[in-house]
C-alpha positions as a printed NumPy array, in Angstrom:
array([[-142.03 ,  164.13 ,  102.654],
       [-141.257,  165.341,  106.16 ],
       [-137.885,  166.552,  104.907],
       [-139.599,  168.613,  102.201],
       [-142.037,  170.125,  104.727],
       [-139.167,  170.901,  107.126],
       [-137.179,  172.522,  104.307],
       [-140.184,  174.594,  103.259],
       [-140.841,  175.737,  106.821],
       [-137.173,  176.578,  107.321],
       [-137.163,  178.591,  104.101],
       [-140.319,  180.465,  105.155],
       [-138.916,  181.236,  108.601],
       [-135.603,  182.447,  107.204],
       [-137.351,  184.568,  104.582],
       [-139.693,  186.073,  107.155],
       [-136.802,  186.785,  109.542],
       [-134.753,  188.398,  106.785],
       [-137.739,  190.485,  105.707],
       [-138.393,  191.604,  109.286],
       [-134.753,  192.456,  109.859],
       [-134.592,  194.346,  106.577],
       [-137.724,  196.311,  107.444],
       [-136.327,  197.123,  110.87 ],
       [-132.793,  198.074,  109.857],
       [-133.003,  198.577,  106.121],
       [-133.73 ,  201.529,  103.87 ],
       [-137.101,  203.003,  104.822],
       [-137.244,  205.586,  102.034],
       [-137.517,  205.173,   98.238],
       [-134.287,  205.808,   96.365],
       [-135.752,  208.95 ,   94.753],
       [-136.27 ,  210.652,   98.155],
       [-133.156,  212.697,   98.984],
       [-131.391,  211.917,  102.289],
       [-131.187,  214.472,  105.055],
       [-128.098,  215.519,  106.99 ],
       [-128.922,  213.025,  109.75 ],
       [-130.3  ,  210.263,  107.544],
       [-129.771,  206.874,  109.208],
       [-129.381,  208.513,  112.616],
       [-131.523,  206.04 ,  114.57 ],
       [-129.818,  203.02 ,  113.066],
       [-126.394,  204.594,  113.619],
       [-127.14 ,  205.29 ,  117.281],
       [-128.5  ,  201.744,  117.614],
       [-125.184,  200.477,  116.276],
       [-123.435,  202.722,  118.802],
       [-125.598,  201.057,  121.482],
       [-124.492,  197.66 ,  120.245],
       [-120.894,  198.862,  120.405],
       [-121.284,  199.964,  124.044],
       [-122.832,  196.612,  124.963],
       [-119.999,  194.742,  123.247],
       [-117.468,  196.941,  125.071],
       [-118.994,  196.099,  128.457],
       [-119.09 ,  192.387,  127.577],
       [-115.445,  192.482,  126.513],
       [-114.451,  194.438,  129.633],
       [-116.284,  192.499,  132.324],
       [-117.032,  189.068,  130.8  ],
       [-114.328,  188.199,  128.262],
       [-111.234,  190.007,  129.558],
       [-111.271,  188.344,  133.025],
       [-111.21 ,  184.925,  131.296],
       [-108.166,  185.838,  129.184],
       [-105.697,  186.223,  132.04 ],
       [-102.554,  184.109,  132.528],
       [-103.933,  182.306,  135.595],
       [-107.255,  181.43 ,  133.945],
       [-108.05 ,  178.331,  131.863],
       [-107.203,  180.168,  128.647],
       [-103.665,  180.694,  129.91 ],
       [-103.129,  176.919,  130.045],
       [-104.808,  176.201,  126.697],
       [-102.217,  175.663,  123.937],
       [-102.147,  177.721,  120.77 ],
       [-105.383,  179.744,  120.629],
       [-105.754,  180.175,  124.405],
       [-102.192,  181.284,  125.053],
       [-102.238,  183.491,  121.943],
       [-105.37 ,  185.305,  123.142],
       [-103.953,  185.744,  126.644],
       [-100.734,  187.214,  125.248],
       [-102.731,  189.442,  122.863],
       [-105.036,  190.836,  125.566],
       [-102.367,  191.308,  128.232],
       [ -99.734,  192.753,  125.901],
       [ -98.451,  196.035,  127.305],
       [ -99.756,  195.074,  130.757],
       [ -97.038,  192.699,  131.922],
       [ -95.012,  195.394,  133.713],
       [ -97.955,  196.171,  136.027],
       [ -98.662,  194.636,  139.404],
       [-100.842,  191.529,  139.452],
       [-103.891,  193.403,  140.738],
       [-103.745,  195.931,  137.877],
       [-103.294,  193.475,  134.994],
       [-107.056,  192.665,  134.943],
       [-107.797,  196.414,  134.735],
       [-105.399,  196.787,  131.809],
       [-106.866,  193.733,  130.071],
       [-110.413,  195.04 ,  130.606],
       [-109.416,  198.393,  129.138],
       [-108.076,  196.671,  126.039],
       [-111.476,  194.995,  125.595],
       [-113.162,  198.395,  125.54 ],
       [-110.609,  199.664,  123.009],
       [-111.443,  196.78 ,  120.677],
       [-115.179,  197.531,  120.601],
       [-114.591,  201.275,  120.44 ],
       [-112.042,  200.901,  117.632],
       [-114.517,  198.789,  115.668],
       [-117.244,  201.442,  115.845],
       [-114.718,  204.255,  115.272],
       [-113.403,  202.564,  112.126],
       [-116.954,  201.754,  110.996],
       [-118.167,  205.359,  111.275],
       [-115.015,  206.747,  109.653],
       [-115.373,  204.418,  106.66 ],
       [-119.065,  205.108,  106.202],
       [-118.517,  208.816,  106.78 ],
       [-116.24 ,  208.747,  103.739],
       [-118.87 ,  206.724,  101.892],
       [-121.593,  209.236,  102.826],
       [-119.388,  212.09 ,  101.646],
       [-119.055,  210.418,   98.25 ],
       [-122.62 ,  209.034,   98.11 ],
       [-125.194,  210.918,  100.248],
       [-127.614,  207.964,  100.359],
       [-125.004,  205.666,  101.951],
       [-126.205,  206.472,  105.474],
       [-129.569,  204.822,  104.931],
       [-128.68 ,  201.855,  102.761],
       [-127.785,  198.205,  103.48 ],
       [-128.106,  198.387,  107.268],
       [-128.383,  194.594,  107.795],
       [-125.057,  194.19 ,  106.008],
       [-123.591,  197.06 ,  108.049],
       [-124.533,  195.429,  111.343],
       [-123.004,  192.141,  110.201],
       [-119.834,  193.966,  109.086],
       [-119.579,  195.67 ,  112.468],
       [-119.922,  192.374,  114.344],
       [-117.217,  190.851,  112.146],
       [-114.988,  193.815,  112.997],
       [-115.566,  193.227,  116.719],
       [-114.796,  189.527,  116.425],
       [-111.704,  190.249,  114.337],
       [-110.257,  192.633,  116.914],
       [-110.37 ,  189.872,  119.538],
       [-107.406,  188.249,  117.766],
       [-105.377,  191.45 ,  117.294],
       [-102.59 ,  191.989,  119.886],
       [-102.779,  195.062,  122.109],
       [ -99.389,  196.365,  120.983],
       [ -99.099,  198.554,  118.998],
       [-102.602,  199.071,  117.517],
       [-104.554,  199.51 ,  120.737],
       [-101.689,  200.396,  123.067],
       [-100.601,  203.08 ,  122.465],
       [-101.882,  204.077,  118.975],
       [-105.657,  203.911,  119.391],
       [-105.469,  204.895,  123.071],
       [-103.93 ,  208.249,  122.109],
       [-106.365,  208.695,  119.207],
       [-109.253,  208.05 ,  121.604],
       [-107.895,  210.526,  124.135],
       [-107.703,  213.28 ,  121.52 ],
       [-111.111,  212.385,  120.055],
       [-112.717,  212.184,  123.498],
       [-111.32 ,  215.587,  124.474],
       [-112.538,  217.171,  121.218],
       [-116.008,  215.738,  121.78 ],
       [-115.973,  216.974,  125.377],
       [-115.39 ,  220.542,  124.147],
       [-118.042,  220.046,  121.457],
       [-120.545,  219.059,  124.146],
       [-119.945,  222.213,  126.157],
       [-120.313,  224.484,  123.109],
       [-123.595,  222.73 ,  122.261],
       [-124.886,  223.256,  125.791],
       [-124.107,  226.999,  125.774],
       [-125.843,  227.275,  122.398],
       [-128.9  ,  225.412,  123.744],
       [-129.085,  227.775,  126.729],
       [-129.275,  230.8  ,  124.423],
       [-131.574,  229.189,  121.854],
       [-134.154,  228.186,  124.461],
       [-134.567,  231.763,  125.65 ],
       [-134.637,  233.179,  122.099],
       [-137.221,  230.604,  121.025],
       [-139.662,  231.46 ,  123.812],
       [-139.147,  235.197,  123.343],
       [-139.922,  234.764,  119.643],
       [-143.1  ,  232.853,  120.535],
       [-144.087,  235.651,  122.907],
       [-143.659,  238.247,  120.157],
       [-145.567,  236.076,  117.688],
       [-148.435,  235.641,  120.16 ],
       [-148.652,  239.437,  120.516],
       [-149.06 ,  239.713,  116.748],
       [-151.384,  236.752,  116.149],
       [-153.538,  236.759,  119.289],
       [-153.478,  240.378,  120.401],
       [-151.775,  242.676,  122.872],
       [-150.885,  240.997,  126.165],
       [-151.216,  237.449,  124.85 ],
       [-147.447,  236.985,  124.765],
       [-147.197,  237.302,  128.553],
       [-147.878,  233.58 ,  128.946],
       [-144.541,  232.828,  127.277],
       [-142.757,  235.376,  129.449],
       [-144.383,  233.737,  132.463],
       [-143.193,  230.353,  131.212],
       [-139.623,  231.723,  131.025],
       [-139.825,  232.942,  134.626],
       [-141.343,  229.632,  135.759],
       [-138.577,  227.68 ,  134.033],
       [-135.966,  229.917,  135.672],
       [-137.525,  229.355,  139.106],
       [-137.651,  225.573,  138.628],
       [-134.049,  225.387,  137.409],
       [-132.656,  227.581,  140.174],
       [-134.638,  225.856,  142.939],
       [-133.561,  222.461,  141.592],
       [-129.928,  223.617,  141.47 ],
       [-130.007,  224.919,  145.052],
       [-131.599,  221.673,  146.231],
       [-128.987,  219.677,  144.343],
       [-126.104,  221.622,  145.889],
       [-127.552,  221.156,  149.386],
       [-127.957,  217.412,  148.8  ],
       [-124.387,  217.162,  147.492],
       [-123.069,  218.83 ,  150.637],
       [-125.051,  216.297,  152.682],
       [-124.17 ,  213.102,  150.759],
       [-120.786,  213.902,  149.17 ],
       [-119.44 ,  216.472,  151.625],
       [-117.275,  214.083,  153.588],
       [-114.13 ,  214.808,  151.536],
       [-112.217,  218.007,  150.853],
       [-112.162,  217.263,  147.11 ],
       [-115.94 ,  217.008,  146.897],
       [-116.412,  220.098,  149.069],
       [-114.1  ,  222.038,  146.761],
       [-116.006,  220.924,  143.656],
       [-119.382,  221.855,  145.148],
       [-118.175,  225.237,  146.4  ],
       [-116.577,  226.163,  143.053],
       [-119.799,  225.166,  141.304],
       [-121.815,  227.431,  143.586],
       [-119.408,  230.38 ,  143.235],
       [-119.072,  230.159,  139.44 ],
       [-122.831,  229.773,  138.961],
       [-123.518,  232.838,  141.122],
       [-120.801,  234.769,  139.281],
       [-122.322,  233.987,  135.872],
       [-125.799,  234.995,  137.067],
       [-124.592,  238.272,  138.608],
       [-122.56 ,  239.191,  135.519],
       [-125.533,  238.403,  133.293],
       [-127.895,  240.567,  135.388],
       [-125.559,  243.495,  136.049],
       [-123.066,  243.761,  133.23 ],
       [-124.292,  241.936,  130.145],
       [-126.745,  242.883,  127.432],
       [-126.219,  239.581,  125.653],
       [-127.375,  236.924,  128.11 ],
       [-130.693,  236.147,  129.747],
       [-131.866,  234.847,  133.098],
       [-133.102,  231.628,  131.482],
       [-129.741,  230.898,  129.866],
       [-128.028,  231.524,  133.233],
       [-130.511,  229.192,  134.921],
       [-129.827,  226.468,  132.343],
       [-126.072,  226.786,  132.837],
       [-126.463,  226.707,  136.631],
       [-128.578,  223.551,  136.47 ],
       [-126.137,  221.916,  134.049],
       [-123.166,  222.827,  136.251],
       [-124.934,  221.369,  139.291],
       [-125.648,  218.163,  137.371],
       [-122.008,  217.821,  136.258],
       [-120.796,  218.436,  139.802],
       [-123.041,  215.643,  141.074],
       [-121.811,  213.304,  138.347],
       [-118.169,  214.164,  139.116],
       [-118.655,  213.466,  142.836],
       [-120.336,  210.145,  142.   ],
       [-117.2  ,  209.134,  140.041],
       [-114.989,  209.342,  143.144],
       [-113.281,  205.958,  143.535],
       [-112.968,  206.292,  147.332],
       [-115.932,  204.628,  149.045],
       [-115.542,  206.985,  152.027],
       [-116.287,  209.925,  149.706],
       [-118.815,  208.243,  147.447],
       [-121.962,  206.572,  148.831],
       [-122.645,  205.313,  145.301],
       [-119.949,  202.679,  145.832],
       [-122.021,  200.051,  147.582],
       [-121.912,  196.292,  147.614],
       [-121.809,  194.422,  144.333],
       [-125.217,  192.762,  144.084],
       [-127.154,  191.621,  141.025],
       [-129.465,  194.611,  141.359],
       [-126.514,  197.026,  141.582],
       [-124.857,  195.395,  138.574],
       [-127.987,  195.673,  136.398],
       [-128.677,  199.245,  137.542],
       [-125.075,  200.33 ,  137.081],
       [-124.796,  198.889,  133.574],
       [-128.171,  200.324,  132.549],
       [-127.303,  203.807,  133.799],
       [-123.901,  203.758,  132.115],
       [-125.327,  202.49 ,  128.809],
       [-128.319,  204.846,  128.769],
       [-126.215,  207.906,  129.566],
       [-123.789,  207.064,  126.75 ],
       [-126.641,  206.483,  124.302],
       [-128.438,  209.68 ,  125.243],
       [-125.195,  211.539,  124.598],
       [-124.964,  209.894,  121.173],
       [-128.584,  210.566,  120.26 ],
       [-128.751,  214.169,  121.472],
       [-125.378,  215.096,  119.954],
       [-126.44 ,  213.872,  116.515],
       [-129.678,  215.88 ,  116.464],
       [-130.389,  217.343,  113.073],
       [-129.342,  220.9  ,  113.941],
       [-126.031,  219.63 ,  115.34 ],
       [-125.007,  218.185,  111.971],
       [-126.189,  221.174,  109.955],
       [-129.189,  219.644,  108.255],
       [-132.957,  219.306,  107.943],
       [-135.232,  216.461,  108.825],
       [-135.683,  213.529,  106.455],
       [-137.603,  214.563,  103.381],
       [-137.881,  218.19 ,  104.475],
       [-137.416,  220.638,  101.624],
       [-137.345,  224.38 ,  101.343],
       [-140.358,  226.458,  100.367],
       [-139.003,  227.181,   96.903],
       [-138.673,  223.517,   96.076],
       [-142.059,  222.662,   97.568],
       [-143.821,  225.246,   95.432],
       [-141.84 ,  224.105,   92.416],
       [-142.934,  220.511,   92.949],
       [-146.58 ,  221.543,   93.374],
       [-146.473,  223.649,   90.223],
       [-145.065,  220.816,   88.137],
       [-147.222,  218.051,   89.598],
       [-149.623,  217.931,   86.64 ],
       [-146.789,  217.87 ,   84.149],
       [-145.227,  214.968,   86.003],
       [-148.437,  212.937,   85.91 ],
       [-149.282,  213.721,   82.281],
       [-145.837,  212.943,   80.975],
       [-145.604,  209.741,   82.952],
       [-142.118,  210.705,   84.07 ],
       [-141.19 ,  212.007,   87.512],
       [-139.183,  215.186,   87.166],
       [-137.157,  216.934,   89.831],
       [-136.856,  213.772,   91.957],
       [-133.615,  212.737,   93.549],
       [-131.444,  210.835,   91.147],
       [-133.895,  211.109,   88.213],
       [-132.632,  212.066,   84.774],
       [-134.793,  214.596,   82.982],
       [-133.788,  217.07 ,   80.311],
       [-136.839,  219.33 ,   80.813],
       [-135.766,  220.733,   84.217],
       [-135.758,  224.527,   84.035],
       [-133.273,  226.895,   85.686],
       [-135.308,  227.405,   88.898],
       [-135.703,  223.666,   89.356],
       [-132.015,  223.098,   88.72 ],
       [-131.029,  225.763,   91.269],
       [-133.323,  224.241,   93.907],
       [-132.012,  220.71 ,   93.342],
       [-128.423,  221.956,   93.464],
       [-129.072,  223.676,   96.797],
       [-130.65 ,  220.519,   98.208],
       [-127.752,  218.384,   97.017],
       [-125.303,  220.674,   98.798],
       [-127.44 ,  220.446,  101.934],
       [-127.71 ,  216.666,  101.852],
       [-123.937,  216.276,  101.533],
       [-123.757,  217.17 ,  105.249],
       [-124.834,  213.595,  106.028],
       [-121.195,  212.603,  106.543],
       [-121.085,  214.829,  109.653],
       [-123.361,  212.38 ,  111.475],
       [-120.701,  209.694,  111.102],
       [-117.931,  212.071,  112.153],
       [-119.746,  212.922,  115.407],
       [-120.467,  209.255,  116.129],
       [-116.806,  208.426,  115.513],
       [-115.867,  211.032,  118.14 ],
       [-118.479,  209.594,  120.522],
       [-116.926,  206.152,  120.005],
       [-113.598,  207.487,  121.27 ],
       [-115.312,  209.373,  124.09 ],
       [-117.197,  206.38 ,  125.497],
       [-113.957,  204.363,  125.452],
       [-112.418,  207.04 ,  127.662],
       [-115.511,  207.169,  129.888],
       [-115.375,  203.404,  130.521],
       [-111.597,  203.198,  131.036],
       [-110.932,  206.356,  133.066],
       [-109.252,  207.957,  130.048],
       [-106.964,  204.986,  129.632],
       [-105.465,  205.143,  133.108],
       [-104.517,  201.919,  134.86 ],
       [-105.931,  202.442,  138.338],
       [-108.234,  200.776,  140.802],
       [-111.708,  201.832,  139.794],
       [-115.328,  200.894,  140.3  ],
       [-116.463,  197.367,  139.593],
       [-119.099,  196.032,  137.204],
       [-121.818,  197.648,  139.34 ],
       [-120.097,  201.025,  138.852],
       [-118.407,  200.693,  135.446],
       [-117.68 ,  204.404,  134.975],
       [-116.199,  205.207,  138.403],
       [-112.667,  206.598,  138.103],
       [-110.558,  209.392,  139.559],
       [-109.535,  210.488,  136.059],
       [-113.143,  210.507,  134.857],
       [-114.059,  212.58 ,  137.91 ],
       [-111.481,  215.218,  137.026],
       [-112.393,  215.238,  133.324],
       [-116.067,  215.831,  134.162],
       [-115.395,  218.644,  136.61 ],
       [-112.978,  220.274,  134.156],
       [-115.728,  220.024,  131.516],
       [-118.014,  221.88 ,  133.907],
       [-115.451,  224.635,  134.392],
       [-115.004,  224.929,  130.626],
       [-118.775,  225.212,  130.096],
       [-119.184,  227.913,  132.749],
       [-116.144,  229.869,  131.545],
       [-117.386,  229.666,  127.945],
       [-120.743,  231.042,  129.042],
       [-119.058,  233.763,  131.116],
       [-116.988,  234.693,  128.071],
       [-120.11 ,  235.071,  125.926],
       [-121.418,  237.514,  128.545],
       [-118.344,  239.732,  128.87 ],
       [-116.844,  239.485,  125.372],
       [-119.268,  242.017,  123.772],
       [-118.287,  244.513,  126.495],
       [-114.555,  243.913,  126.094],
       [-114.666,  243.979,  122.285],
       [-117.608,  246.229,  121.371],
       [-116.498,  246.528,  117.725],
       [-116.848,  242.772,  117.082],
       [-120.013,  240.922,  116.172],
       [-120.632,  237.993,  118.574],
       [-124.116,  237.166,  117.325]])
């Protein structure tokens, strides 16, 4: 009797857990609702979060236990095999760099798993637009199996050097993509508020749009004051080294140059876009200085305490996730929000609502077969189908982010003394990549200011 009750309770608990998990990660839209270009975005970014967590666990928890002088190195068969697999390609290094190389290989395993996952499901989404929002519990399980499987794959040649070079190329491409996005955001912000000012003049009366112009000026003041304060603080806290001083000075000079060119020579830019770029450049300069691996130049490199470890891991994880979430915003992947349709289709659906109810058959819905669809309906559905096929781009961007975070956590694959678990992203190579990204962003913005003057016959809109 007790066995029957225990079995029934176990069944109920398992069913409830499965139902909860399915509701949390499963398909939240009916199959007849067409997917958007970023359908499944939240679940995809959550999987990216899981990938980052696994990478940090592999790098700082598992890899140190798979070294030749650890217990695993003296364990026959499985232990020795894992040690040889994780230290493959690292044996020519000095003894103090082998743990760094082994930790890097742990990051490559998690990153490769998410990269492969997003590539495969990007292909699936290209062939079947609803694939991005279906079977998420199974997808998470598949991803975890991939991670576990890579533990037993030797470093050479899959991870070193094949995936390392793929990740370097993918990380660099995503780095450029980030800077282009930022320049676009700087322009779009100003254009959006100017459009609201013009609309307020029309809807509310003459002079009512000045509040938006005032908001633009206020935003400019806040961004410039914050940038100046940031530069002063960087000189105070990071100014002990010539490298940091050079970075801060170049940031100041390039930011002033962009602002002066925008005010004096350009008809294309705006003060708000220059303020955004200045603030972004100041932020990147601060991040680059905080990546300096020399404790004499970087006050961020403190003692390794539990608090520092938790804070360091949280900051690293949250910054990577914010990059993933913001870079997969709907406009970045060329799509609309879930369930959003154009005006033509909305009016078409409203006009045919009675016919749908009277006939008992839903017409014009995604995936429905109906021979009574007229030409206008068919044209609208065709346009939507073309739009929804952009959903594969979400996976492509996340695949690039997977390669980029691997580079961020391993100093772009360099074997060097870096920060510890309390500072997982500290690296000389990362410092240089970030500051070069800043220079690229500022030069791209400067180019958008001067290009219309240099080539007046070309359209740069």
